[in-house]
mmCIF file of C-alpha atoms in Angstrom:
data_model
loop_
_atom_site.group_PDB
_atom_site.id
_atom_site.type_symbol
_atom_site.label_atom_id
_atom_site.label_comp_id
_atom_site.label_asym_id
_atom_site.label_seq_id
_atom_site.Cartn_x
_atom_site.Cartn_y
_atom_site.Cartn_z
ATOM 1 C CA MET A 1 7.724 16.920 -18.550
ATOM 2 C CA GLU A 2 7.072 13.225 -17.969
ATOM 3 C CA LEU A 3 6.094 11.449 -14.794
ATOM 4 C CA TYR A 4 6.002 7.685 -14.300
ATOM 5 C CA ASP A 5 6.443 5.013 -11.662
ATOM 6 C CA ILE A 6 9.285 2.475 -11.522
ATOM 7 C CA LYS A 7 7.251 -0.260 -13.205
ATOM 8 C CA LYS A 8 5.798 2.230 -15.720
ATOM 9 C CA ASP A 9 2.263 1.154 -14.802
ATOM 10 C CA TYR A 10 1.459 4.853 -14.691
ATOM 11 C CA TYR A 11 2.866 7.218 -17.275
ATOM 12 C CA PHE A 12 1.931 10.876 -17.586
ATOM 13 C CA LYS A 13 3.161 13.457 -20.047
ATOM 14 C CA VAL A 14 2.409 17.143 -19.558
ATOM 15 C CA ILE A 15 0.991 18.572 -22.753
ATOM 16 C CA LYS A 16 0.079 22.024 -21.521
ATOM 17 C CA ASN A 17 -0.117 23.927 -18.264
ATOM 18 C CA GLU A 18 -2.283 26.885 -17.365
ATOM 19 C CA LYS A 19 -2.570 29.214 -14.403
ATOM 20 C CA ILE A 20 -5.903 28.675 -12.707
ATOM 21 C CA ALA A 21 -7.697 31.840 -11.638
ATOM 22 C CA ASP A 22 -7.734 32.516 -7.895
ATOM 23 C CA ASP A 23 -11.549 32.642 -7.872
ATOM 24 C CA TYR A 24 -11.954 29.306 -9.716
ATOM 25 C CA GLN A 25 -14.447 26.966 -8.024
ATOM 26 C CA ARG A 26 -14.570 23.193 -8.475
ATOM 27 C CA ASN A 27 -18.303 22.577 -8.312
ATOM 28 C CA SER A 28 -18.115 19.023 -9.621
ATOM 29 C CA LEU A 29 -16.431 17.637 -6.489
ATOM 30 C CA LYS A 30 -18.567 19.502 -3.959
ATOM 31 C CA ALA A 31 -21.727 17.549 -4.856
ATOM 32 C CA SER A 32 -19.937 14.190 -4.681
ATOM 33 C CA VAL A 33 -18.184 14.832 -1.386
ATOM 34 C CA SER A 34 -21.410 15.847 0.348
ATOM 35 C CA ARG A 35 -22.972 12.441 -0.474
ATOM 36 C CA ALA A 36 -19.868 10.392 0.344
ATOM 37 C CA ILE A 37 -20.033 7.689 3.006
ATOM 38 C CA PRO A 38 -17.007 7.781 5.316
ATOM 39 C CA ALA A 39 -14.995 4.543 5.216
ATOM 40 C CA THR A 40 -11.529 3.509 6.290
ATOM 41 C CA GLN A 41 -9.141 1.776 3.901
ATOM 42 C CA LYS A 42 -9.644 -1.446 5.877
ATOM 43 C CA GLU A 43 -13.443 -1.239 5.445
ATOM 44 C CA LEU A 44 -13.056 -0.522 1.739
ATOM 45 C CA ASN A 45 -10.723 -3.510 1.287
ATOM 46 C CA THR A 46 -13.193 -5.748 3.161
ATOM 47 C CA LEU A 47 -15.986 -4.644 0.812
ATOM 48 C CA LYS A 48 -13.781 -5.270 -2.229
ATOM 49 C CA LEU A 49 -12.902 -8.781 -1.008
ATOM 50 C CA ASP A 50 -16.585 -9.465 -0.350
ATOM 51 C CA LEU A 51 -17.471 -8.364 -3.884
ATOM 52 C CA TYR A 52 -14.675 -10.534 -5.268
ATOM 53 C CA SER A 53 -15.891 -13.624 -3.393
ATOM 54 C CA ASN A 54 -19.448 -13.192 -4.663
ATOM 55 C CA PRO A 55 -19.708 -10.685 -7.549
ATOM 56 C CA PHE A 56 -23.463 -11.102 -8.067
ATOM 57 C CA LYS A 57 -24.516 -11.548 -4.440
ATOM 58 C CA TYR A 58 -27.121 -8.762 -4.536
ATOM 59 C CA VAL A 59 -28.979 -10.508 -7.332
ATOM 60 C CA LEU A 60 -28.525 -14.057 -6.041
ATOM 61 C CA ASN A 61 -29.554 -13.316 -2.425
ATOM 62 C CA GLY A 62 -32.696 -11.428 -3.430
ATOM 63 C CA ASN A 63 -31.656 -7.877 -2.434
ATOM 64 C CA LEU A 64 -31.914 -6.929 -6.099
ATOM 65 C CA THR A 65 -34.728 -8.624 -7.963
ATOM 66 C CA LEU A 66 -34.272 -9.806 -11.509
ATOM 67 C CA PRO A 67 -37.792 -10.598 -12.789
ATOM 68 C CA GLU A 68 -38.362 -13.739 -14.833
ATOM 69 C CA GLY A 69 -37.326 -13.195 -18.441
ATOM 70 C CA LYS A 70 -35.349 -10.033 -17.643
ATOM 71 C CA LYS A 71 -31.585 -9.818 -17.985
ATOM 72 C CA LEU A 72 -28.771 -8.008 -16.197
ATOM 73 C CA LEU A 73 -26.616 -5.594 -18.197
ATOM 74 C CA LEU A 74 -23.023 -5.410 -16.910
ATOM 75 C CA ASP A 75 -20.755 -2.370 -17.280
ATOM 76 C CA ASP A 76 -18.825 -4.030 -20.106
ATOM 77 C CA GLY A 77 -22.000 -4.600 -22.149
ATOM 78 C CA THR A 78 -22.420 -8.284 -21.239
ATOM 79 C CA VAL A 79 -26.067 -9.299 -20.839
ATOM 80 C CA LEU A 80 -26.830 -12.153 -18.429
ATOM 81 C CA SER A 81 -29.972 -13.955 -17.366
ATOM 82 C CA LYS A 82 -30.328 -15.104 -13.740
ATOM 83 C CA GLU A 83 -29.254 -18.625 -14.763
ATOM 84 C CA GLN A 84 -26.044 -17.293 -16.341
ATOM 85 C CA LEU A 85 -24.861 -15.390 -13.257
ATOM 86 C CA LYS A 86 -23.170 -18.256 -11.385
ATOM 87 C CA PRO A 87 -21.083 -19.382 -14.420
ATOM 88 C CA ALA A 88 -20.121 -15.739 -15.157
ATOM 89 C CA GLU A 89 -18.583 -15.178 -11.705
ATOM 90 C CA ALA A 90 -15.109 -16.290 -12.836
ATOM 91 C CA ASN A 91 -15.051 -13.619 -15.558
ATOM 92 C CA GLU A 92 -16.178 -10.969 -13.076
ATOM 93 C CA ARG A 93 -13.386 -11.976 -10.681
ATOM 94 C CA LYS A 94 -10.859 -11.649 -13.514
ATOM 95 C CA LYS A 95 -12.136 -8.133 -14.237
ATOM 96 C CA ILE A 96 -12.005 -7.159 -10.559
ATOM 97 C CA LYS A 97 -8.380 -8.349 -10.322
ATOM 98 C CA SER A 98 -7.408 -6.525 -13.519
ATOM 99 C CA PHE A 99 -8.601 -3.185 -12.089
ATOM 100 C CA ASN A 100 -6.672 -3.684 -8.830
ATOM 101 C CA ASN A 101 -3.928 -1.254 -9.803
ATOM 102 C CA PRO A 102 -3.886 1.656 -7.333
ATOM 103 C CA ILE A 103 -1.263 4.350 -7.539
ATOM 104 C CA GLU A 104 -0.358 3.671 -3.892
ATOM 105 C CA LEU A 105 0.798 0.070 -4.226
ATOM 106 C CA ASP A 106 0.562 -0.600 -0.498
ATOM 107 C CA LYS A 107 -3.222 -0.075 -0.794
ATOM 108 C CA ALA A 108 -3.710 -2.801 -3.407
ATOM 109 C CA VAL A 109 -6.184 -5.467 -2.303
ATOM 110 C CA LYS A 110 -4.643 -8.921 -1.904
ATOM 111 C CA TYR A 111 -7.142 -11.096 -3.788
ATOM 112 C CA PRO A 112 -6.970 -14.896 -3.403
#
């Protein structure tokens, strides 16, 4: 069985199916849900737009200190000094836009 959207942005192919036991417990989600902060979709989109407008704001405004001589390691492996943060913002914005691909297309953030 195959499942995909009209644009084929998402494509799934069932390889195998199994019957899950009635007493099966999903412990992995219970810990995450208990620490979750409730937020509406509008609040989440506002936060995403804020991050897009200033990707390194927590370092640049002093909420996160980057001691002299130390560098910031990004998720993609890029290492930046404090002086390199401002010029690297354009690349971060590109990455943020590239991951804006939700399954529910009406929930996609409209980035500038």
